């Protein structure tokens, strides 16, 4: 049982769109997530001008590479694992980035501004940001590597990209 070309193209398109849209949502969350809580300030502006565009480019390119690899019937399992880890750390990173308000420092995980909670989120923010960007780079590298990897045998692995 082999996959038809339209099914392969459709799954590649779905994969590409999913990765790119999640990348856009994560970039928006990191750059503008605090605005949802009414905390706009310099840190949000810095994040929206630096980290968010870099991650958006990395994950957008990874999504395009994953789609190309699927179209060519290559396995993208490792790239998907890296992308899921990047997305999880990106959500947590966006929730721990602090913002300076009139009442003091706040973050989404410490909305009341209690000092111990703000200190905890600040302590978690940098490592989560490093993991997020590192796993975004890893996702791109693994998706580009998948383009050169072995092809999936459609007889033994009928699910495209999972072999």
Coordinates of N, CA and C in Angstrom, one line a residue:
X1 N 0.8 -1.2 0.0 CA 0.0 0.0 0.0 C 0.9 1.2 0.0
X2 N 0.9 2.0 -1.0 CA 1.7 3.2 -1.1 C 0.8 4.4 -1.1
X3 N 1.4 5.4 -0.6 CA 0.7 6.7 -0.5 C 0.6 7.4 -1.9
X4 N -0.5 7.9 -2.2 CA -0.6 8.6 -3.4 C 0.1 10.0 -3.3
X5 N 0.5 10.5 -4.5 CA 1.2 11.8 -4.5 C 0.3 12.9 -3.9
X6 N -1.0 13.0 -4.2 CA -1.8 14.1 -3.5 C -1.8 13.9 -2.0
X7 N -1.8 12.7 -1.5 CA -1.8 12.5 0.0 C -0.5 13.0 0.6
X8 N 0.6 12.7 -0.1 CA 1.9 13.1 0.4 C 2.0 14.7 0.4
X9 N 1.5 15.3 -0.7 CA 1.6 16.7 -0.8 C 0.7 17.4 0.2
X10 N -0.5 16.8 0.5 CA -1.4 17.3 1.5 C -0.8 17.3 2.9
X11 N -0.2 16.1 3.2 CA 0.4 16.0 4.5 C 1.6 16.9 4.7
X12 N 2.4 17.1 3.6 CA 3.5 18.1 3.7 C 3.0 19.5 3.9
X13 N 1.9 19.8 3.2 CA 1.4 21.2 3.3 C 0.8 21.4 4.7
X14 N 0.2 20.4 5.3 CA -0.4 20.5 6.6 C 0.8 20.7 7.6
X15 N 1.8 19.9 7.5 CA 3.0 20.0 8.4 C 3.6 21.4 8.3
X16 N 3.8 21.8 7.1 CA 4.5 23.2 6.9 C 3.6 24.2 7.5
X17 N 2.3 24.3 7.2 CA 1.4 25.3 7.8 C 1.4 25.2 9.3
X18 N 1.3 24.0 9.9 CA 1.2 23.8 11.3 C 2.5 24.4 12.0
X19 N 3.6 24.0 11.5 CA 4.9 24.5 12.1 C 5.0 26.0 12.0
X20 N 4.7 26.5 10.8 CA 4.8 28.0 10.6 C 3.8 28.7 11.5
X21 N 2.6 28.3 11.5 CA 1.6 29.0 12.4 C 1.9 28.9 13.9
X22 N 2.4 27.7 14.3 CA 2.8 27.6 15.7 C 4.0 28.5 16.0
X23 N 4.9 28.6 15.0 CA 6.0 29.5 15.1 C 5.6 31.0 15.2
X24 N 4.6 31.4 14.4 CA 4.1 32.7 14.5 C 3.4 33.0 15.8
X25 N 2.6 32.0 16.3 CA 1.9 32.2 17.6 C 2.9 32.3 18.7
X26 N 4.0 31.5 18.7 CA 5.0 31.6 19.7 C 5.8 32.9 19.7
X27 N 6.1 33.4 18.5 CA 6.8 34.7 18.4 C 5.9 35.8 18.9
X28 N 4.6 35.7 18.6 CA 3.6 36.7 19.1 C 3.5 36.6 20.6
X29 N 3.5 35.4 21.2 CA 3.4 35.2 22.6 C 4.6 35.8 23.3
X30 N 5.7 35.5 22.8 CA 7.0 36.0 23.4 C 7.1 37.5 23.3
X31 N 6.8 38.1 22.2 CA 6.9 39.5 22.0 C 5.8 40.3 22.6
X32 N 4.6 39.8 22.5 CA 3.4 40.6 22.9 C 2.5 40.0 24.0
X33 N 2.9 38.9 24.6 CA 2.1 38.2 25.5 C 1.7 39.0 26.8
X34 N 2.6 39.8 27.2 CA 2.3 40.7 28.4 C 1.3 41.8 28.1
X35 N 1.1 42.1 26.8 CA 0.1 43.1 26.5 C -1.3 42.6 26.8
X36 N -1.5 41.3 26.7 CA -2.8 40.8 27.0 C -3.2 41.0 28.4
X37 N -2.2 41.2 29.3 CA -2.5 41.5 30.7 C -2.4 43.0 31.0
X38 N -2.2 43.8 30.0 CA -2.1 45.2 30.2 C -0.7 45.7 30.6
X39 N 0.3 44.9 30.4 CA 1.7 45.3 30.8 C 2.5 45.5 29.6
X40 N 2.5 46.6 29.0 CA 3.4 46.9 27.8 C 4.5 47.8 28.3
X41 N 5.7 47.5 27.9 CA 6.8 48.3 28.3 C 8.1 48.0 27.5
X42 N 9.2 48.4 28.0 CA 10.4 48.2 27.3 C 10.9 46.8 27.1
X43 N 10.7 45.9 28.1 CA 11.1 44.6 27.9 C 10.3 43.9 26.8
X44 N 9.0 44.1 26.7 CA 8.2 43.6 25.7 C 8.6 44.1 24.3
X45 N 9.0 45.4 24.2 CA 9.5 45.9 23.0 C 10.8 45.3 22.6
X46 N 11.7 45.1 23.5 CA 13.0 44.5 23.2 C 12.7 43.0 22.7
X47 N 11.9 42.3 23.4 CA 11.6 40.9 23.0 C 10.9 40.9 21.6
X48 N 10.0 41.8 21.3 CA 9.4 41.8 20.0 C 10.3 42.2 18.9
X49 N 11.4 42.9 19.2 CA 12.3 43.4 18.2 C 13.5 42.5 18.0
X50 N 13.8 41.6 19.0 CA 15.0 40.7 19.0 C 14.7 39.3 18.9
X51 N 14.2 38.7 20.0 CA 14.0 37.3 20.1 C 12.9 36.8 19.2
X52 N 11.8 37.5 19.1 CA 10.6 37.0 18.4 C 10.9 36.9 16.9
X53 N 11.5 37.9 16.2 CA 11.8 37.7 14.8 C 12.8 36.6 14.5
X54 N 13.8 36.5 15.4 CA 14.8 35.5 15.1 C 14.2 34.1 15.2
X55 N 13.4 33.9 16.2 CA 12.7 32.6 16.4 C 11.7 32.3 15.2
X56 N 11.0 33.4 14.8 CA 10.1 33.3 13.7 C 10.8 32.8 12.4
X57 N 11.9 33.4 12.1 CA 12.7 33.0 10.9 C 13.1 31.5 11.1
X58 N 13.7 31.2 12.2 CA 14.1 29.8 12.5 C 13.0 28.8 12.3
X59 N 11.9 29.0 12.9 CA 10.8 28.1 12.9 C 10.1 28.1 11.5
X60 N 10.0 29.2 10.9 CA 9.5 29.3 9.5 C 10.3 28.5 8.5
X61 N 11.6 28.7 8.6 CA 12.5 27.9 7.7 C 12.4 26.4 8.0
X62 N 12.3 26.1 9.3 CA 12.2 24.7 9.7 C 10.9 24.1 9.2
X63 N 9.8 24.8 9.2 CA 8.5 24.3 8.7 C 8.6 24.1 7.2
X64 N 9.3 25.0 6.5 CA 9.4 24.8 5.0 C 10.3 23.5 4.7
X65 N 11.3 23.4 5.5 CA 12.2 22.2 5.3 C 11.5 20.9 5.7
X66 N 10.7 20.9 6.7 CA 9.9 19.7 7.1 C 9.0 19.3 6.0
X67 N 8.3 20.3 5.4 CA 7.4 20.1 4.4 C 8.1 19.5 3.1
X68 N 9.2 20.0 2.8 CA 10.0 19.5 1.7 C 10.5 18.1 1.9
X69 N 10.9 17.8 3.1 CA 11.3 16.5 3.5 C 10.2 15.5 3.4
X70 N 9.0 15.9 3.8 CA 7.8 15.0 3.7 C 7.4 14.8 2.3
X71 N 7.5 15.8 1.5 CA 7.2 15.7 0.1 C 8.1 14.7 -0.6
X72 N 9.3 14.6 -0.2 CA 10.3 13.7 -0.7 C 10.3 12.4 0.0
X73 N 9.4 12.2 0.9 CA 9.2 11.0 1.7 C 10.4 10.6 2.6
X74 N 10.9 11.7 3.3 CA 12.0 11.5 4.2 C 11.4 11.6 5.6
X75 N 12.0 10.9 6.6 CA 11.5 10.9 8.0 C 11.9 12.3 8.7
X76 N 10.9 12.8 9.3 CA 11.1 14.1 10.1 C 10.9 13.9 11.6
X77 N 10.9 12.7 12.0 CA 10.6 12.4 13.4 C 11.5 13.2 14.4
X78 N 12.8 13.2 14.2 CA 13.7 14.0 15.1 C 13.4 15.5 15.1
X79 N 13.1 16.0 13.9 CA 12.8 17.4 13.8 C 11.5 17.7 14.6
X80 N 10.5 16.8 14.5 CA 9.2 17.0 15.2 C 9.5 17.0 16.7
X81 N 10.3 16.1 17.2 CA 10.6 16.1 18.6 C 11.3 17.4 19.1
X82 N 12.2 17.8 18.3 CA 12.9 19.1 18.6 C 11.9 20.3 18.6
X83 N 11.0 20.3 17.6 CA 10.0 21.4 17.5 C 9.1 21.4 18.7
X84 N 8.6 20.2 19.1 CA 7.7 20.1 20.3 C 8.5 20.7 21.5
X85 N 9.7 20.3 21.7 CA 10.5 20.8 22.8 C 10.7 22.3 22.7
X86 N 10.9 22.8 21.5 CA 11.1 24.3 21.3 C 9.8 25.0 21.7
X87 N 8.6 24.4 21.2 CA 7.4 25.0 21.4 C 7.0 25.1 22.9
X88 N 7.3 24.0 23.6 CA 7.0 23.9 25.1 C 7.9 24.9 25.8
X89 N 9.1 25.0 25.5 CA 10.0 25.9 26.2 C 9.7 27.4 25.8
X90 N 9.2 27.6 24.6 CA 8.8 28.9 24.1 C 7.5 29.4 24.9
X91 N 6.6 28.5 25.1 CA 5.4 28.9 25.9 C 5.8 29.3 27.3
X92 N 6.6 28.5 27.9 CA 7.1 28.8 29.3 C 8.0 30.1 29.3
X93 N 8.8 30.2 28.3 CA 9.6 31.4 28.2 C 8.8 32.7 28.1
X94 N 7.8 32.7 27.3 CA 6.9 33.8 27.2 C 6.1 34.1 28.5
X95 N 5.8 33.1 29.2 CA 5.1 33.3 30.5 C 6.0 33.8 31.6
X96 N 7.3 33.6 31.5 CA 8.2 34.0 32.6 C 8.9 35.3 32.3
X97 N 8.9 35.8 31.1 CA 9.5 37.1 30.8 C 8.9 38.2 31.6
X98 N 9.6 38.9 32.4 CA 9.0 40.0 33.2 C 8.8 41.2 32.5
X99 N 8.0 42.1 33.0 CA 7.7 43.4 32.5 C 7.8 44.4 33.7
X100 N 8.3 45.5 33.5 CA 8.4 46.5 34.5 C 7.1 47.4 34.4
X101 N 6.4 47.4 35.5 CA 5.1 48.3 35.5 C 5.3 49.3 36.6
X102 N 4.3 50.2 36.7 CA 4.3 51.2 37.7 C 4.3 50.6 39.1
X103 N 3.7 49.4 39.3 CA 3.7 48.8 40.6 C 4.9 47.8 40.8
X104 N 5.8 47.8 39.9 CA 6.9 46.9 40.0 C 7.0 45.9 38.9
X105 N 7.9 44.9 39.1 CA 8.1 43.9 38.1 C 6.9 42.9 38.1
X106 N 6.5 42.5 37.0 CA 5.4 41.5 36.9 C 5.7 40.5 35.8
X107 N 5.2 39.3 35.9 CA 5.3 38.4 34.7 C 4.0 37.6 34.7
X108 N 3.7 36.9 33.7 CA 2.5 36.2 33.6 C 2.4 35.1 34.6
X109 N 3.5 34.5 35.0 CA 3.5 33.5 36.1 C 3.6 34.1 37.5
X110 N 3.8 35.4 37.5 CA 3.8 36.1 38.8 C 3.0 37.4 38.7
X111 N 1.7 37.3 38.4 CA 0.9 38.5 38.1 C 0.7 39.5 39.3
X112 N 0.8 39.0 40.5 CA 0.6 39.8 41.7 C 1.8 40.6 42.1
X113 N 3.0 40.2 41.5 CA 4.2 41.0 41.8 C 4.8 40.6 43.1
X114 N 4.5 39.5 43.7 CA 5.1 39.1 45.0 C 6.6 38.9 44.7
X115 N 7.5 39.3 45.5 CA 8.9 39.3 45.2 C 9.5 37.9 45.0
X116 N 9.1 36.9 45.8 CA 9.6 35.6 45.6 C 9.2 35.0 44.2
X117 N 7.9 35.3 43.8 CA 7.4 34.8 42.5 C 8.1 35.5 41.4
X118 N 8.3 36.8 41.5 CA 9.0 37.5 40.4 C 10.4 37.0 40.3
X119 N 11.1 36.8 41.4 CA 12.5 36.4 41.4 C 12.6 35.0 40.8
X120 N 11.6 34.1 41.1 CA 11.6 32.8 40.5 C 11.4 32.8 39.0
X121 N 10.5 33.7 38.5 CA 10.3 33.7 37.1 C 11.4 34.3 36.3
X122 N 12.1 35.3 37.0 CA 13.3 35.9 36.4 C 14.4 34.9 36.3
X123 N 14.5 34.0 37.3 CA 15.5 33.0 37.3 C 15.3 31.9 36.3
X124 N 14.0 31.7 36.0 CA 13.6 30.7 34.9 C 13.7 31.2 33.5
X125 N 13.5 32.5 33.4 CA 13.4 33.2 32.1 C 14.6 33.0 31.2
X126 N 15.8 33.2 31.7 CA 17.0 33.1 30.8 C 17.2 31.7 30.3
X127 N 17.2 30.7 31.3 CA 17.4 29.3 30.8 C 16.3 28.9 29.8
X128 N 15.1 29.2 30.0 CA 14.0 28.9 29.1 C 14.2 29.5 27.7
X129 N 14.7 30.8 27.7 CA 14.9 31.4 26.5 C 16.1 30.8 25.7
X130 N 17.1 30.4 26.4 CA 18.2 29.7 25.8 C 17.8 28.3 25.2
X131 N 17.0 27.6 26.0 CA 16.5 26.3 25.5 C 15.6 26.5 24.3
X132 N 14.7 27.6 24.3 CA 13.8 27.9 23.2 C 14.6 28.2 21.9
X133 N 15.5 29.1 22.0 CA 16.3 29.4 20.8 C 17.2 28.2 20.4
X134 N 17.8 27.5 21.3 CA 18.6 26.3 21.0 C 17.8 25.2 20.3
X135 N 16.6 25.0 20.8 CA 15.8 23.9 20.2 C 15.2 24.4 18.9
X136 N 15.0 25.7 18.7 CA 14.6 26.2 17.4 C 15.7 26.0 16.4
X137 N 16.9 26.3 16.8 CA 18.0 26.0 15.9 C 18.2 24.6 15.6
X138 N 18.0 23.7 16.6 CA 18.1 22.3 16.4 C 17.0 21.8 15.5
X139 N 15.8 22.3 15.6 CA 14.7 22.0 14.7 C 15.1 22.3 13.3
X140 N 15.6 23.4 13.1 CA 16.0 23.8 11.7 C 17.1 22.9 11.2
X141 N 18.1 22.6 12.0 CA 19.2 21.7 11.6 C 18.7 20.3 11.3
X142 N 17.8 19.8 12.2 CA 17.3 18.4 11.9 C 16.4 18.4 10.7
X143 N 15.6 19.4 10.5 CA 14.7 19.4 9.3 C 15.5 19.5 8.1
X144 N 16.6 20.3 8.1 CA 17.5 20.3 6.9 C 18.2 19.0 6.7
X145 N 18.6 18.4 7.8 CA 19.3 17.1 7.7 C 18.3 16.0 7.1
X146 N 17.1 16.1 7.5 CA 16.1 15.1 7.0 C 15.9 15.2 5.5
X147 N 16.2 16.3 4.9 CA 16.2 16.4 3.4 C 17.2 15.5 2.8
X148 N 18.3 15.2 3.5 CA 19.3 14.3 2.9 C 19.3 12.9 3.4
X149 N 18.3 12.7 4.4 CA 18.3 11.3 5.0 C 17.7 10.3 4.1
X150 N 17.6 9.1 4.6 CA 17.0 8.0 3.8 C 15.5 8.1 3.5
X151 N 15.1 7.7 2.4 CA 13.7 7.7 2.1 C 12.9 6.7 2.9
X152 N 11.6 6.9 3.2 CA 10.8 6.0 3.9 C 10.2 5.0 3.0
X153 N 10.2 3.8 3.4 CA 9.6 2.7 2.6 C 8.1 2.8 2.8
X154 N 7.3 3.1 1.8 CA 5.9 3.3 2.0 C 5.2 2.0 2.3
X155 N 5.8 0.8 2.0 CA 5.2 -0.5 2.3 C 5.3 -0.8 3.8
X156 N 6.4 -0.5 4.4 CA 6.6 -0.8 5.8 C 6.2 0.3 6.7
X157 N 6.1 1.5 6.2 CA 5.7 2.7 7.0 C 4.7 3.5 6.3
X158 N 3.4 3.1 6.3 CA 2.4 3.8 5.5 C 2.2 5.2 6.0
X159 N 2.6 5.6 7.2 CA 2.4 6.9 7.7 C 3.6 7.8 7.2
X160 N 3.3 8.8 6.5 CA 4.4 9.6 5.9 C 5.1 10.3 7.0
X161 N 6.5 10.3 7.0 CA 7.3 11.1 7.9 C 7.5 10.5 9.2
X162 N 7.0 9.3 9.5 CA 7.1 8.8 10.9 C 8.1 7.7 11.0
X163 N 8.6 7.2 9.9 CA 9.5 6.0 9.8 C 10.8 6.2 10.5

